[in-house]
């Protein structure tokens, strides 16, 4: 593993607006439905990466493990929802993820780098937002649950960067992470504030 991947990059994260947390707390059942959907989609994304690179053992193993973990999170969120008497809704398109995906470059020399860095950027935002929820909810069981989810997301975004460093030159990883982090912040601020994770 490249030594550069062992430390957190010094790239500023654009903070989520405080209004986002207010909307989530006021519409928490809707947030839970979206959270469940996001965990399911994250599992599918990891499996998609695994299927594209079956000849890369470290990447394949990491993505399969991630897919299983995200699916376990989906199961946990569904159990939480059912305990509150609510049910998952249909999956909807995610404008945030779709907008970020527009910046993934095509071609073998860029696609893997951009896909891994985009994964890191998305998971980093999830870590921030789950942490905000963990500190804001009143119920102790929810605080504990979302602290655990936030810790997982924090580990996930660093995993994506570690993998990028393994397969791509360090300067390219650092430059692209800085670029996509800035783009992500702009996308996040431009989108309407809803009771969704993104």
XYZ file of C-alpha atoms in Angstrom:
198
model
C 0.000 0.000 0.000
C 1.249 3.439 -0.835
C 2.421 5.329 2.245
C 0.314 8.344 1.282
C -2.858 6.366 1.951
C -2.030 5.902 5.636
C -3.022 9.466 6.578
C -6.203 11.468 6.169
C -5.965 13.952 3.306
C -6.031 17.597 4.312
C -8.951 18.461 2.081
C -11.689 20.544 3.671
C -15.195 19.132 3.756
C -17.903 21.675 2.968
C -20.177 21.509 6.039
C -23.784 20.443 5.631
C -26.227 23.310 6.245
C -27.764 23.300 9.722
C -31.190 23.350 8.070
C -30.547 19.848 6.748
C -30.404 18.398 10.257
C -33.546 20.283 11.255
C -35.454 18.823 8.300
C -34.213 15.293 9.051
C -35.181 15.473 12.732
C -38.626 16.826 11.813
C -39.182 14.040 9.242
C -37.237 11.162 10.737
C -39.423 8.363 9.362
C -38.806 9.683 5.845
C -35.096 9.851 6.589
C -35.075 6.225 7.720
C -36.680 5.134 4.457
C -34.019 6.978 2.490
C -31.252 5.669 4.740
C -32.360 2.094 4.088
C -32.407 2.736 0.351
C -28.905 4.267 0.470
C -27.462 1.253 2.285
C -28.955 -1.084 -0.307
C -27.596 1.026 -3.167
C -24.152 1.202 -1.517
C -24.046 -2.581 -1.376
C -24.960 -2.759 -5.050
C -22.305 -0.182 -5.956
C -19.616 -2.218 -4.197
C -20.693 -5.341 -6.050
C -20.633 -3.411 -9.326
C -17.001 -2.424 -8.726
C -16.179 -6.020 -7.779
C -17.747 -7.309 -10.984
C -15.707 -4.859 -13.092
C -12.376 -5.923 -11.580
C -12.520 -9.676 -10.874
C -8.804 -9.987 -11.721
C -7.726 -7.586 -8.928
C -7.775 -9.720 -5.746
C -7.368 -6.925 -3.180
C -9.975 -4.722 -4.798
C -12.341 -7.652 -5.310
C -12.046 -8.796 -1.696
C -12.464 -5.289 -0.297
C -15.566 -4.597 -2.386
C -17.211 -7.941 -1.580
C -16.613 -7.343 2.134
C -17.975 -3.813 1.799
C -21.068 -5.043 -0.056
C -21.830 -7.489 2.758
C -21.315 -4.817 5.419
C -23.580 -2.341 3.638
C -26.246 -5.022 3.253
C -25.985 -5.722 6.983
C -26.551 -2.008 7.582
C -29.623 -2.206 5.366
C -30.928 -5.061 7.496
C -30.303 -3.069 10.681
C -32.108 -0.004 9.338
C -35.056 -2.138 8.223
C -35.271 -3.672 11.700
C -35.221 -0.186 13.201
C -37.979 0.927 10.860
C -40.162 -2.075 11.627
C -39.736 -1.457 15.346
C -41.185 2.013 14.730
C -44.077 0.662 12.647
C -42.836 1.982 9.301
C -41.881 0.199 6.116
C -39.328 0.765 3.351
C -40.531 2.680 0.345
C -39.589 2.317 -3.319
C -36.060 3.292 -4.262
C -35.828 6.714 -5.877
C -33.098 8.191 -8.024
C -30.531 10.111 -5.998
C -29.837 13.501 -7.638
C -26.703 13.946 -5.505
C -25.119 10.657 -6.566
C -26.262 11.117 -10.157
C -24.658 14.576 -10.276
C -21.394 13.239 -8.874
C -21.400 10.338 -11.315
C -21.472 12.841 -14.166
C -17.889 13.735 -13.204
C -16.542 10.172 -13.458
C -14.274 10.117 -16.482
C -14.514 7.239 -18.937
C -11.595 5.226 -20.219
C -9.394 2.678 -18.420
C -6.780 5.240 -17.372
C -9.268 7.335 -15.365
C -12.355 5.260 -14.615
C -11.066 3.246 -11.651
C -9.464 6.286 -10.019
C -12.615 8.366 -10.358
C -14.916 5.596 -9.207
C -12.871 4.955 -6.069
C -12.452 8.650 -5.270
C -16.162 9.281 -5.842
C -16.902 6.444 -3.431
C -14.624 8.110 -0.879
C -16.322 11.486 -1.301
C -19.821 10.020 -0.882
C -18.888 7.947 2.164
C -17.160 10.948 3.733
C -20.372 12.962 3.446
C -22.271 10.071 4.978
C -19.855 9.971 7.921
C -20.393 13.684 8.532
C -24.176 13.504 8.350
C -24.564 10.361 10.430
C -22.363 11.965 13.080
C -24.615 15.025 13.099
C -27.656 12.819 13.609
C -25.952 10.807 16.348
C -25.281 13.965 18.329
C -28.764 15.406 17.788
C -31.228 12.563 18.396
C -32.709 12.262 21.871
C -33.074 8.481 22.136
C -29.988 6.695 23.429
C -30.520 3.673 21.181
C -30.586 5.922 18.099
C -27.477 7.795 19.269
C -25.605 4.513 19.663
C -26.848 3.198 16.335
C -25.858 6.285 14.360
C -22.502 6.612 16.071
C -21.763 3.081 14.879
C -22.932 3.865 11.353
C -20.853 7.057 11.291
C -17.756 5.120 12.386
C -18.329 2.628 9.579
C -18.730 5.379 6.986
C -15.544 7.015 8.223
C -13.690 3.761 7.717
C -15.280 3.249 4.301
C -14.165 6.531 2.767
C -10.606 5.893 3.889
C -10.815 2.384 2.431
C -11.755 3.823 -0.958
C -8.792 6.190 -0.807
C -6.448 3.405 0.296
C -7.517 1.354 -2.715
C -7.083 4.336 -5.020
C -3.532 4.748 -3.737
C -2.821 1.080 -4.403
C -3.899 1.238 -8.027
C -3.167 4.832 -9.039
C -0.299 7.342 -8.676
C -0.354 9.261 -5.397
C -0.356 12.724 -6.982
C -3.328 11.812 -9.171
C -5.288 10.463 -6.211
C -4.629 13.560 -4.133
C -5.451 15.943 -6.966
C -8.645 14.136 -7.931
C -9.825 13.836 -4.333
C -9.392 17.590 -3.886
C -11.228 18.288 -7.160
C -14.142 15.962 -6.495
C -14.455 17.103 -2.874
C -14.912 20.677 -4.102
C -17.424 19.563 -6.738
C -19.284 17.489 -4.148
C -19.603 20.483 -1.830
C -21.040 22.591 -4.634
C -23.529 19.875 -5.593
C -24.580 19.378 -1.974
C -25.246 23.092 -1.445
C -27.152 23.493 -4.717
C -29.610 20.672 -4.092
C -32.893 21.261 -2.229
C -32.773 20.411 1.468
C -34.763 17.243 2.105
C -35.038 14.543 4.752
C -32.599 12.399 2.783
C -29.050 11.344 3.502
C -27.799 13.198 0.404
